[in-house]
Amino acid sequence: MAGVSSVPFAPSRSPLTTKLEGFGTTIFGEMTSLALDTGAINLGQGFPDTDGPAAVLEAARAAIASGANQYPPGRGVPELRAAVAEHQRRWYGLAVDPDAEVLVTAGATEAIAATVLALCSPGDEVVVLEPYYDSYAATIALGGAVRRPVTLRWPDFALDAASLEAAFSDRTRLLLLNNPHNPTGRVLTADELATVARIARERDVVVVTDEVYEHLTFDGRVHVPLATLPGMAERTVTISSAGKTFSVTGWKIGWLHARADLVDAITTVKQFLTYVNGGPFQPAVAAGLALPDAVFRQAATDLQERRDLLVSGLSAAGMDVVVPEGTYFVVADAAPLGVTDATSFCLRLPELAGVVAVPMAAFYDDATPARSLVRFACCKRPEVIAEASHRLATLKTHQ
Ligand code: PMP
Ligand code: GLN
C-alpha cells in the first residue's frame, strides 16, 4: 500500500505485561496438549470423563429451549442465588442473604480473581497455602500484590500454626485458603481450621476460601466451611463452583458469598471481567444444588472407589503414595523409581508409560520439597484408571 511503511514489527521485548513475566502456559493446558499429542491417558488435568446428574444436563437443555439465552442479571439469576443460599443453609447451617451476599461468577477461577483484585492494592500481601492452585499466583501477581506461601510438607501436608503465623506481616491483606486442598488431597482438621480462624481474627484479615471440592471428601470426612467457625462469617469470602460437584467443568459456573460490602466490592471488579456468563447454565446449576443429599454423597462414594483404584495402581507401580482425604487428586513420590526431577519425568511419562500426570513443582514458589512428587487425577472411569495402572506398572522394569 502506497505511503505505508513495511518495516517489520519486531518488538524489543515480550508483549506480555511484566506482571505476568514467567507465567507461560498453565501446567494443565501443557499437560493436556501432551496427552492429545501422544495419545497418552490424561491423568493430568482434573476433569471427569463421564457426565454428571442427568437432571442437571436436562435442565440446561430446557433453559436453552425456553429462551434463557441473553445476559443474565449481573449478580446471577435469582434462582441460582437462592439455591446457593439454600445449599449453604441445608448443608452447613449458614444464613446467607441471596440478594446482598451472593455473586455468581465465571467459575471459581473468576470468583478468586475478582476477589483478589477487588480486595488487594499494589504491595499488599496475600498468605497462601503452598502447593497452591496455579491461578492463585497469577491472580495475586495481576493485582500487583505479593504472595507469602506457607508450605504444606509431604507426606502429611499438615498446616503448621507457627509457619502460618510467620507468613503474616503488617501488609497482609488476605489469607487465601483452599479446602479440600488441590493438589495435596488434604481436608483440614478441626484444629487446623480453628488455627486459621484464630489467626485471621487476631490479624484482622479477610479469608478467601476456595471450597470447590466441598462435596468430594472421603472415608466419612465431613466438609466444614471456614465461615461456620465463630466470628468467621463476617470475614470470609466462601467460593465454590458447579464444575466438580456436578462434573460440568466446561460450564464455568461458580459463586461466592460474603458480607454484603465485600460482595459489593468484588462485584465492582467482576462486572468488568466478564460482566456475566452462562445464562442457561445458571438455572441448571440451581436445579443441581436442589438435588437430594444422596446424589451428592453418591458422587463422593464413586470417586472414593476410583481413588482407591488409583492409589493401589500407583503403589503397585513402585511409588510412595499418600491416600487423599478429598478432591480429584492423588500425590505420589516417584523417588523409589529413581526419579529426582518430577518435571522431566512427567514430560517423559507418555513415552515411558503412555500416561500424563502433573509435576507438583508447578504449584510451588520453591519446589525443593516437591522435587520427586507427581499429581495424578482419579476422576476418570475405573477402566481408564485400571489401564493407566497397568501401564505404570511397567515403569519398574524401565529403571
Ligand atoms: N480452585 C481449585 C482448587 C481448583 O482445583 C479449580 C479447578 N477446578 C478451580 C478453583 C477452578 O474452578 P472453575 O473451573 O470453577 O473455575
Ligand atoms: N482444576 C483442574 C486441575 O487442578 C484444572 C483446571 C484448569 O485446567 N484450569 O487440574
CSV table of C-alpha atoms and ligand atoms in Angstrom, one decimal:
chain,number,residue,atom,x,y,z
A,1,MET,CA,0.0,0.0,0.0
A,2,ALA,CA,1.4,3.4,-1.0
A,3,GLY,CA,2.7,5.5,1.8
A,4,VAL,CA,2.5,2.7,4.4
A,5,SER,CA,5.9,1.7,5.8
A,6,SER,CA,6.6,-2.0,5.6
A,7,VAL,CA,9.1,-2.1,8.5
A,8,PRO,CA,8.6,-5.5,10.1
A,9,PHE,CA,7.1,-5.3,13.6
A,10,ALA,CA,9.9,-6.6,15.8
A,11,PRO,CA,9.2,-6.0,19.5
A,12,SER,CA,12.3,-5.4,21.6
A,13,ARG,CA,10.7,-7.2,24.5
A,14,SER,CA,7.9,-9.7,25.2
A,15,PRO,CA,4.4,-8.2,24.6
A,16,LEU,CA,3.3,-9.8,27.9
A,17,THR,CA,2.7,-7.5,30.9
A,18,THR,CA,5.7,-7.6,33.2
A,19,LYS,CA,3.2,-8.5,36.0
A,20,LEU,CA,2.9,-12.0,34.4
A,21,GLU,CA,6.5,-12.5,33.4
A,22,GLY,CA,7.4,-16.1,33.7
A,23,PHE,CA,3.9,-17.4,34.0
A,24,GLY,CA,3.8,-19.0,30.5
A,25,THR,CA,1.1,-21.6,29.7
A,26,THR,CA,-0.7,-23.3,32.7
A,27,ILE,CA,0.6,-26.7,33.6
A,28,PHE,CA,-2.9,-28.1,32.9
A,29,GLY,CA,-3.0,-26.8,29.3
A,30,GLU,CA,0.5,-28.0,28.8
A,31,MET,CA,-0.1,-31.5,30.1
A,32,THR,CA,-3.5,-31.9,28.3
A,33,SER,CA,-1.7,-30.9,25.0
A,34,LEU,CA,0.9,-33.5,25.7
A,35,ALA,CA,-1.8,-36.2,26.2
A,36,LEU,CA,-3.5,-35.2,23.0
A,37,ASP,CA,-0.3,-35.1,21.0
A,38,THR,CA,0.9,-38.5,22.3
A,39,GLY,CA,-2.4,-40.3,22.8
A,40,ALA,CA,-1.5,-41.0,26.4
A,41,ILE,CA,-4.1,-41.4,29.2
A,42,ASN,CA,-4.7,-38.0,30.7
A,43,LEU,CA,-4.4,-38.2,34.5
A,44,GLY,CA,-3.0,-34.7,34.4
A,45,GLN,CA,-5.8,-32.1,34.2
A,46,GLY,CA,-8.5,-32.6,36.7
A,47,PHE,CA,-11.7,-33.1,34.7
A,48,PRO,CA,-14.1,-36.1,34.8
A,49,ASP,CA,-14.6,-38.3,31.7
A,50,THR,CA,-18.2,-39.0,32.5
A,51,ASP,CA,-21.3,-36.8,32.7
A,52,GLY,CA,-22.8,-35.7,36.0
A,53,PRO,CA,-26.5,-35.9,37.0
A,54,ALA,CA,-28.9,-36.2,34.0
A,55,ALA,CA,-31.3,-33.8,35.7
A,56,VAL,CA,-28.7,-31.1,35.6
A,57,LEU,CA,-27.9,-31.6,32.0
A,58,GLU,CA,-31.6,-31.8,31.1
A,59,ALA,CA,-32.2,-28.5,33.0
A,60,ALA,CA,-29.6,-26.7,30.8
A,61,ARG,CA,-31.2,-28.1,27.6
A,62,ALA,CA,-34.7,-26.9,28.9
A,63,ALA,CA,-33.3,-23.5,29.8
A,64,ILE,CA,-31.9,-23.1,26.2
A,65,ALA,CA,-35.2,-24.3,24.7
A,66,SER,CA,-37.1,-21.8,26.9
A,67,GLY,CA,-35.1,-18.9,25.6
A,68,ALA,CA,-32.8,-18.2,28.6
A,69,ASN,CA,-30.1,-17.2,26.1
A,70,GLN,CA,-29.4,-13.5,26.8
A,71,TYR,CA,-27.4,-11.7,29.5
A,72,PRO,CA,-28.5,-12.9,33.0
A,73,PRO,CA,-28.5,-10.3,35.8
A,74,GLY,CA,-25.1,-9.0,36.9
A,75,ARG,CA,-25.1,-10.9,40.2
A,76,GLY,CA,-26.6,-14.1,38.7
A,77,VAL,CA,-30.1,-15.3,38.1
A,78,PRO,CA,-32.3,-15.1,41.2
A,79,GLU,CA,-33.0,-18.8,41.3
A,80,LEU,CA,-29.3,-19.7,41.4
A,81,ARG,CA,-28.5,-17.1,44.1
A,82,ALA,CA,-31.4,-18.5,46.1
A,83,ALA,CA,-30.2,-22.1,45.5
A,84,VAL,CA,-26.7,-21.2,46.7
A,85,ALA,CA,-28.1,-19.6,49.9
A,86,GLU,CA,-30.3,-22.6,50.5
A,87,HIS,CA,-27.5,-25.0,49.8
A,88,GLN,CA,-25.3,-23.3,52.5
A,89,ARG,CA,-28.2,-23.5,54.9
A,90,ARG,CA,-29.1,-27.1,54.2
A,91,TRP,CA,-25.5,-28.5,54.3
A,92,TYR,CA,-23.8,-26.1,56.8
A,93,GLY,CA,-26.5,-24.1,58.7
A,94,LEU,CA,-25.2,-20.9,57.3
A,95,ALA,CA,-27.6,-17.9,56.9
A,96,VAL,CA,-26.8,-16.2,53.6
A,97,ASP,CA,-28.9,-13.4,52.0
A,98,PRO,CA,-29.3,-14.4,48.3
A,99,ASP,CA,-29.8,-10.8,47.2
A,100,ALA,CA,-27.0,-9.0,49.1
A,101,GLU,CA,-24.5,-11.7,49.9
A,102,VAL,CA,-24.2,-13.9,46.8
A,103,LEU,CA,-22.4,-13.4,43.5
A,104,VAL,CA,-22.4,-15.8,40.6
A,105,THR,CA,-19.1,-15.9,38.6
A,106,ALA,CA,-17.5,-17.5,35.6
A,107,GLY,CA,-16.2,-20.5,37.6
A,108,ALA,CA,-14.4,-20.4,40.9
A,109,THR,CA,-11.5,-19.0,38.9
A,110,GLU,CA,-13.2,-15.7,38.3
A,111,ALA,CA,-14.5,-15.6,41.8
A,112,ILE,CA,-10.9,-15.9,43.1
A,113,ALA,CA,-9.6,-13.3,40.6
A,114,ALA,CA,-12.4,-10.8,41.2
A,115,THR,CA,-11.9,-11.2,45.0
A,116,VAL,CA,-8.2,-10.8,45.0
A,117,LEU,CA,-8.3,-7.9,42.5
A,118,ALA,CA,-11.1,-6.2,44.5
A,119,LEU,CA,-9.6,-6.5,48.0
A,120,CYS,CA,-5.9,-6.0,47.4
A,121,SER,CA,-4.0,-2.9,46.5
A,122,PRO,CA,-0.5,-2.9,45.0
A,123,GLY,CA,2.1,-4.1,47.5
A,124,ASP,CA,-0.5,-5.8,49.8
A,125,GLU,CA,0.4,-9.3,50.8
A,126,VAL,CA,-1.6,-12.5,50.4
A,127,VAL,CA,-0.8,-15.5,52.5
A,128,VAL,CA,-1.5,-18.7,50.5
A,129,LEU,CA,-1.0,-22.4,51.2
A,130,GLU,CA,1.7,-23.9,49.1
A,131,PRO,CA,1.4,-26.0,47.0
A,132,TYR,CA,-1.3,-23.7,45.5
A,133,TYR,CA,-3.7,-23.9,42.6
A,134,ASP,CA,-1.9,-22.2,39.8
A,135,SER,CA,-4.4,-19.4,39.2
A,136,TYR,CA,-3.7,-18.0,42.7
A,137,ALA,CA,-0.2,-17.0,42.0
A,138,ALA,CA,-1.1,-15.4,38.6
A,139,THR,CA,-4.1,-13.5,40.1
A,140,ILE,CA,-2.1,-12.2,43.0
A,141,ALA,CA,0.6,-11.0,40.6
A,142,LEU,CA,-2.0,-9.3,38.3
A,143,GLY,CA,-3.2,-7.4,41.3
A,144,GLY,CA,0.3,-6.2,42.0
A,145,ALA,CA,0.1,-7.9,45.3
A,146,VAL,CA,2.8,-10.2,46.8
A,147,ARG,CA,2.2,-13.9,47.7
A,148,ARG,CA,3.5,-15.3,51.0
A,149,PRO,CA,3.4,-19.1,50.8
A,150,VAL,CA,3.0,-21.4,53.8
A,151,THR,CA,4.3,-24.8,52.7
A,152,LEU,CA,2.5,-28.0,53.5
A,153,ARG,CA,5.1,-30.8,53.5
A,154,TRP,CA,5.0,-34.3,52.3
A,155,PRO,CA,3.9,-36.8,53.4
A,156,ASP,CA,1.2,-35.5,55.8
A,157,PHE,CA,0.8,-32.0,54.3
A,158,ALA,CA,-0.2,-30.7,57.7
A,159,LEU,CA,-0.7,-26.9,58.3
A,160,ASP,CA,1.8,-25.8,60.8
A,161,ALA,CA,0.5,-23.0,63.0
A,162,ALA,CA,3.9,-21.4,63.6
A,163,SER,CA,4.6,-21.2,59.8
A,164,LEU,CA,1.2,-19.8,59.2
A,165,GLU,CA,1.7,-17.1,61.8
A,166,ALA,CA,5.2,-16.3,60.5
A,167,ALA,CA,3.8,-15.6,57.0
A,168,PHE,CA,1.8,-12.6,58.2
A,169,SER,CA,3.1,-9.0,58.2
A,170,ASP,CA,1.7,-5.5,58.5
A,171,ARG,CA,1.0,-5.6,54.8
A,172,THR,CA,-1.1,-8.9,54.9
A,173,ARG,CA,-4.5,-8.2,53.4
A,174,LEU,CA,-5.9,-11.7,52.7
A,175,LEU,CA,-5.4,-15.3,53.5
A,176,LEU,CA,-6.2,-17.4,50.5
A,177,LEU,CA,-7.2,-20.9,51.7
A,178,ASN,CA,-8.2,-24.0,49.7
A,179,ASN,CA,-10.0,-26.8,51.5
A,180,PRO,CA,-10.4,-29.6,50.5
A,181,HIS,CA,-7.0,-28.9,49.0
A,182,ASN,CA,-5.8,-29.3,45.4
A,183,PRO,CA,-3.2,-30.7,44.8
A,184,THR,CA,-2.5,-32.5,48.1
A,185,GLY,CA,-5.9,-34.0,48.7
A,186,ARG,CA,-5.9,-32.8,52.3
A,187,VAL,CA,-9.1,-32.0,54.2
A,188,LEU,CA,-8.1,-29.6,57.0
A,189,THR,CA,-8.8,-30.9,60.5
A,190,ALA,CA,-10.9,-29.0,63.1
A,191,ASP,CA,-7.7,-27.9,64.8
A,192,GLU,CA,-6.2,-26.6,61.6
A,193,LEU,CA,-9.4,-24.7,60.8
A,194,ALA,CA,-9.5,-23.3,64.3
A,195,THR,CA,-5.9,-22.1,63.9
A,196,VAL,CA,-6.7,-20.4,60.6
A,197,ALA,CA,-9.7,-18.7,62.2
A,198,ARG,CA,-7.8,-17.6,65.3
A,199,ILE,CA,-5.0,-16.0,63.3
A,200,ALA,CA,-7.4,-14.4,60.8
A,201,ARG,CA,-9.3,-12.8,63.8
A,202,GLU,CA,-6.1,-11.7,65.6
A,203,ARG,CA,-4.6,-10.2,62.4
A,204,ASP,CA,-7.9,-8.8,61.3
A,205,VAL,CA,-7.7,-10.1,57.7
A,206,VAL,CA,-10.3,-11.5,55.3
A,207,VAL,CA,-10.0,-15.1,54.4
A,208,VAL,CA,-10.9,-16.2,50.9
A,209,THR,CA,-11.7,-19.9,51.0
A,210,ASP,CA,-11.9,-22.0,47.8
A,211,GLU,CA,-14.1,-24.9,48.6
A,212,VAL,CA,-14.8,-26.3,45.1
A,213,TYR,CA,-14.2,-29.8,46.3
A,214,GLU,CA,-16.7,-29.4,49.2
A,215,HIS,CA,-18.7,-32.5,48.2
A,216,LEU,CA,-15.8,-34.7,47.3
A,217,THR,CA,-14.5,-35.8,50.7
A,218,PHE,CA,-13.7,-39.4,51.5
A,219,ASP,CA,-13.9,-42.0,54.3
A,220,GLY,CA,-16.7,-40.3,56.1
A,221,ARG,CA,-15.0,-36.9,56.4
A,222,VAL,CA,-17.4,-34.0,56.6
A,223,HIS,CA,-16.6,-30.7,54.9
A,224,VAL,CA,-16.6,-27.8,57.3
A,225,PRO,CA,-16.7,-24.4,55.7
A,226,LEU,CA,-14.4,-21.9,57.4
A,227,ALA,CA,-17.4,-19.4,57.5
A,228,THR,CA,-19.1,-21.7,60.1
A,229,LEU,CA,-16.4,-21.1,62.7
A,230,PRO,CA,-17.0,-18.4,65.4
A,231,GLY,CA,-16.5,-14.9,64.2
A,232,MET,CA,-15.6,-16.0,60.7
A,233,ALA,CA,-18.9,-15.5,58.7
A,234,GLU,CA,-18.2,-11.7,58.6
A,235,ARG,CA,-14.6,-12.1,57.5
A,236,THR,CA,-14.8,-14.9,55.0
A,237,VAL,CA,-15.4,-15.0,51.3
A,238,THR,CA,-16.6,-18.5,50.5
A,239,ILE,CA,-16.1,-19.7,46.9
A,240,SER,CA,-17.4,-22.8,45.2
A,241,SER,CA,-18.3,-24.0,41.7
A,242,ALA,CA,-20.6,-26.4,39.9
A,243,GLY,CA,-17.7,-27.9,37.9
A,244,LYS,CA,-16.6,-30.5,40.4
A,245,THR,CA,-19.8,-31.2,42.2
A,246,PHE,CA,-21.8,-31.9,39.0
A,247,SER,CA,-19.0,-33.0,36.6
A,248,VAL,CA,-19.5,-30.0,34.4
A,249,THR,CA,-16.1,-28.3,34.4
A,250,GLY,CA,-16.7,-26.8,31.0
A,251,TRP,CA,-19.8,-24.8,32.1
A,252,LYS,CA,-17.7,-22.5,34.3
A,253,ILE,CA,-20.5,-21.6,36.8
A,254,GLY,CA,-19.1,-20.6,40.1
A,255,TRP,CA,-20.2,-18.4,43.0
A,256,LEU,CA,-19.1,-16.7,46.2
A,257,HIS,CA,-20.8,-15.5,49.3
A,258,ALA,CA,-19.6,-13.0,51.8
A,259,ARG,CA,-20.6,-9.9,53.8
A,260,ALA,CA,-22.7,-7.5,51.6
A,261,ASP,CA,-20.0,-4.8,51.4
A,262,LEU,CA,-17.4,-7.4,50.4
A,263,VAL,CA,-19.7,-8.7,47.7
A,264,ASP,CA,-20.3,-5.1,46.5
A,265,ALA,CA,-16.6,-4.5,46.2
A,266,ILE,CA,-16.0,-7.9,44.4
A,267,THR,CA,-18.9,-7.2,42.1
A,268,THR,CA,-17.3,-3.9,41.0
A,269,VAL,CA,-14.4,-5.9,39.6
A,270,LYS,CA,-16.3,-8.9,38.4
A,271,GLN,CA,-18.6,-6.7,36.2
A,272,PHE,CA,-15.5,-5.5,34.2
A,273,LEU,CA,-14.0,-9.0,33.8
A,274,THR,CA,-16.9,-11.0,32.3
A,275,TYR,CA,-19.9,-8.9,33.3
A,276,VAL,CA,-22.0,-12.2,33.3
A,277,ASN,CA,-21.7,-15.7,31.9
A,278,GLY,CA,-23.5,-18.9,31.3
A,279,GLY,CA,-27.1,-17.7,31.1
A,280,PRO,CA,-28.8,-21.1,30.6
A,281,PHE,CA,-26.4,-23.0,32.8
A,282,GLN,CA,-27.2,-20.9,35.8
A,283,PRO,CA,-30.8,-22.2,36.3
A,284,ALA,CA,-29.4,-25.7,35.6
A,285,VAL,CA,-26.9,-25.4,38.4
A,286,ALA,CA,-29.7,-24.1,40.6
A,287,ALA,CA,-31.6,-27.4,39.9
A,288,GLY,CA,-28.4,-29.3,40.7
A,289,LEU,CA,-27.9,-27.7,44.0
A,290,ALA,CA,-31.5,-28.7,45.0
A,291,LEU,CA,-30.9,-32.4,44.3
A,292,PRO,CA,-31.3,-34.7,47.3
A,293,ASP,CA,-28.3,-35.3,49.6
A,294,ALA,CA,-28.0,-38.8,48.3
A,295,VAL,CA,-26.9,-37.6,44.9
A,296,PHE,CA,-24.0,-35.6,46.4
A,297,ARG,CA,-23.0,-38.5,48.7
A,298,GLN,CA,-23.0,-41.0,45.8
A,299,ALA,CA,-20.7,-38.8,43.8
A,300,ALA,CA,-18.2,-38.8,46.7
A,301,THR,CA,-18.6,-42.6,47.1
A,302,ASP,CA,-18.0,-43.3,43.4
A,303,LEU,CA,-14.9,-41.0,43.4
A,304,GLN,CA,-13.6,-42.7,46.5
A,305,GLU,CA,-13.7,-46.1,44.8
A,306,ARG,CA,-11.7,-44.6,41.9
A,307,ARG,CA,-9.3,-43.0,44.4
A,308,ASP,CA,-8.7,-46.5,45.9
A,309,LEU,CA,-8.0,-48.0,42.4
A,310,LEU,CA,-5.5,-45.3,41.6
A,311,VAL,CA,-3.8,-45.5,45.0
A,312,SER,CA,-3.3,-49.2,44.5
A,313,GLY,CA,-2.1,-48.8,40.9
A,314,LEU,CA,0.5,-46.2,41.9
A,315,SER,CA,1.7,-48.2,44.8
A,316,ALA,CA,2.0,-51.3,42.6
A,317,ALA,CA,4.0,-49.2,40.2
A,318,GLY,CA,6.5,-48.7,43.0
A,319,MET,CA,5.7,-45.2,44.1
A,320,ASP,CA,5.1,-44.0,47.6
A,321,VAL,CA,1.5,-42.7,47.8
A,322,VAL,CA,-0.4,-40.6,50.3
A,323,VAL,CA,-4.1,-41.5,50.4
A,324,PRO,CA,-6.0,-38.3,49.7
A,325,GLU,CA,-8.8,-37.3,52.1
A,326,GLY,CA,-10.8,-35.5,49.3
A,327,THR,CA,-10.5,-33.9,45.8
A,328,TYR,CA,-9.8,-35.3,42.4
A,329,PHE,CA,-6.1,-35.9,43.1
A,330,VAL,CA,-3.6,-38.4,44.4
A,331,VAL,CA,0.0,-37.3,45.1
A,332,ALA,CA,2.8,-39.9,44.7
A,333,ASP,CA,6.5,-39.8,45.3
A,334,ALA,CA,8.4,-41.2,42.3
A,335,ALA,CA,11.7,-41.2,44.2
A,336,PRO,CA,11.6,-45.0,44.7
A,337,LEU,CA,11.7,-45.3,40.9
A,338,GLY,CA,14.9,-43.3,40.8
A,339,VAL,CA,13.2,-40.0,39.9
A,340,THR,CA,14.9,-36.9,41.1
A,341,ASP,CA,13.2,-34.4,38.8
A,342,ALA,CA,9.4,-34.9,38.5
A,343,THR,CA,9.1,-32.2,35.9
A,344,SER,CA,11.3,-34.0,33.4
A,345,PHE,CA,9.8,-37.4,34.5
A,346,CYS,CA,6.3,-36.1,33.6
A,347,LEU,CA,7.4,-34.8,30.2
A,348,ARG,CA,8.8,-38.4,29.5
A,349,LEU,CA,5.9,-40.3,31.1
A,350,PRO,CA,3.8,-40.5,27.9
A,351,GLU,CA,6.8,-42.2,26.2
A,352,LEU,CA,7.7,-44.3,29.2
A,353,ALA,CA,4.2,-45.5,30.1
A,354,GLY,CA,1.6,-43.8,27.9
A,355,VAL,CA,0.3,-41.7,30.9
A,356,VAL,CA,0.2,-38.0,31.6
A,357,ALA,CA,0.5,-36.6,35.1
A,358,VAL,CA,1.4,-33.2,36.6
A,359,PRO,CA,4.7,-32.4,38.4
A,360,MET,CA,3.9,-31.0,41.8
A,361,ALA,CA,6.7,-28.4,41.3
A,362,ALA,CA,4.2,-26.4,39.2
A,363,PHE,CA,2.4,-25.5,42.4
A,364,TYR,CA,5.4,-24.1,44.4
A,365,ASP,CA,7.5,-21.0,44.6
A,366,ASP,CA,10.4,-23.0,45.8
A,367,ALA,CA,9.8,-26.6,44.6
A,368,THR,CA,12.7,-28.2,46.6
A,369,PRO,CA,10.3,-30.1,48.9
A,370,ALA,CA,8.4,-31.4,45.8
A,371,ARG,CA,11.3,-32.5,43.5
A,372,SER,CA,10.1,-36.0,43.0
A,373,LEU,CA,6.4,-35.6,43.7
A,374,VAL,CA,3.7,-36.2,41.0
A,375,ARG,CA,0.0,-35.4,41.0
A,376,PHE,CA,-2.4,-37.9,39.3
A,377,ALA,CA,-6.1,-37.3,38.8
A,378,CYS,CA,-8.5,-40.0,39.9
A,379,CYS,CA,-11.7,-38.5,38.4
A,380,LYS,CA,-11.6,-40.9,35.5
A,381,ARG,CA,-13.6,-44.1,34.7
A,382,PRO,CA,-12.4,-47.2,36.6
A,383,GLU,CA,-11.4,-48.9,33.3
A,384,VAL,CA,-9.2,-45.9,32.4
A,385,ILE,CA,-7.6,-45.9,35.8
A,386,ALA,CA,-7.0,-49.7,35.6
A,387,GLU,CA,-5.4,-49.3,32.2
A,388,ALA,CA,-3.2,-46.4,33.4
A,389,SER,CA,-2.2,-48.5,36.4
A,390,HIS,CA,-1.3,-51.4,34.1
A,391,ARG,CA,0.9,-49.1,32.0
A,392,LEU,CA,2.5,-47.5,35.0
A,393,ALA,CA,3.4,-51.0,36.4
A,394,THR,CA,5.9,-51.3,33.5
A,395,LEU,CA,7.9,-48.3,34.9
A,396,LYS,CA,9.8,-50.5,37.5
A,397,THR,CA,11.3,-52.6,34.7
A,398,HIS,CA,12.5,-49.4,32.9
A,399,GLN,CA,14.6,-48.2,35.8
B,1,PMP,N1,-9.9,-23.9,42.6
B,1,PMP,C1,-9.4,-25.2,42.7
B,1,PMP,C2,-8.8,-25.6,43.9
B,1,PMP,C3,-9.5,-26.0,41.5
B,1,PMP,O1,-9.0,-27.2,41.6
B,1,PMP,C4,-10.1,-25.5,40.4
B,1,PMP,C5,-10.2,-26.3,39.2
B,1,PMP,N2,-11.3,-26.9,39.0
B,1,PMP,C6,-10.6,-24.2,40.4
B,1,PMP,C7,-10.5,-23.5,41.6
B,1,PMP,C8,-11.3,-23.6,39.2
B,1,PMP,O2,-12.7,-23.9,39.2
B,1,PMP,P1,-13.6,-23.4,38.0
B,1,PMP,O3,-13.4,-24.4,36.9
B,1,PMP,O4,-14.9,-23.4,38.5
B,1,PMP,O5,-13.1,-22.1,37.6
B,2,GLN,N1,-8.7,-27.7,38.5
B,2,GLN,C1,-8.1,-28.6,37.5
B,2,GLN,C2,-6.8,-29.1,38.0
B,2,GLN,O1,-6.4,-28.8,39.0
B,2,GLN,C3,-7.8,-27.9,36.2
B,2,GLN,C4,-8.3,-26.6,35.9
B,2,GLN,C5,-7.7,-25.9,34.7
B,2,GLN,O2,-7.3,-26.5,33.8
B,2,GLN,N2,-7.5,-24.6,34.8
B,2,GLN,O3,-6.3,-29.9,37.3
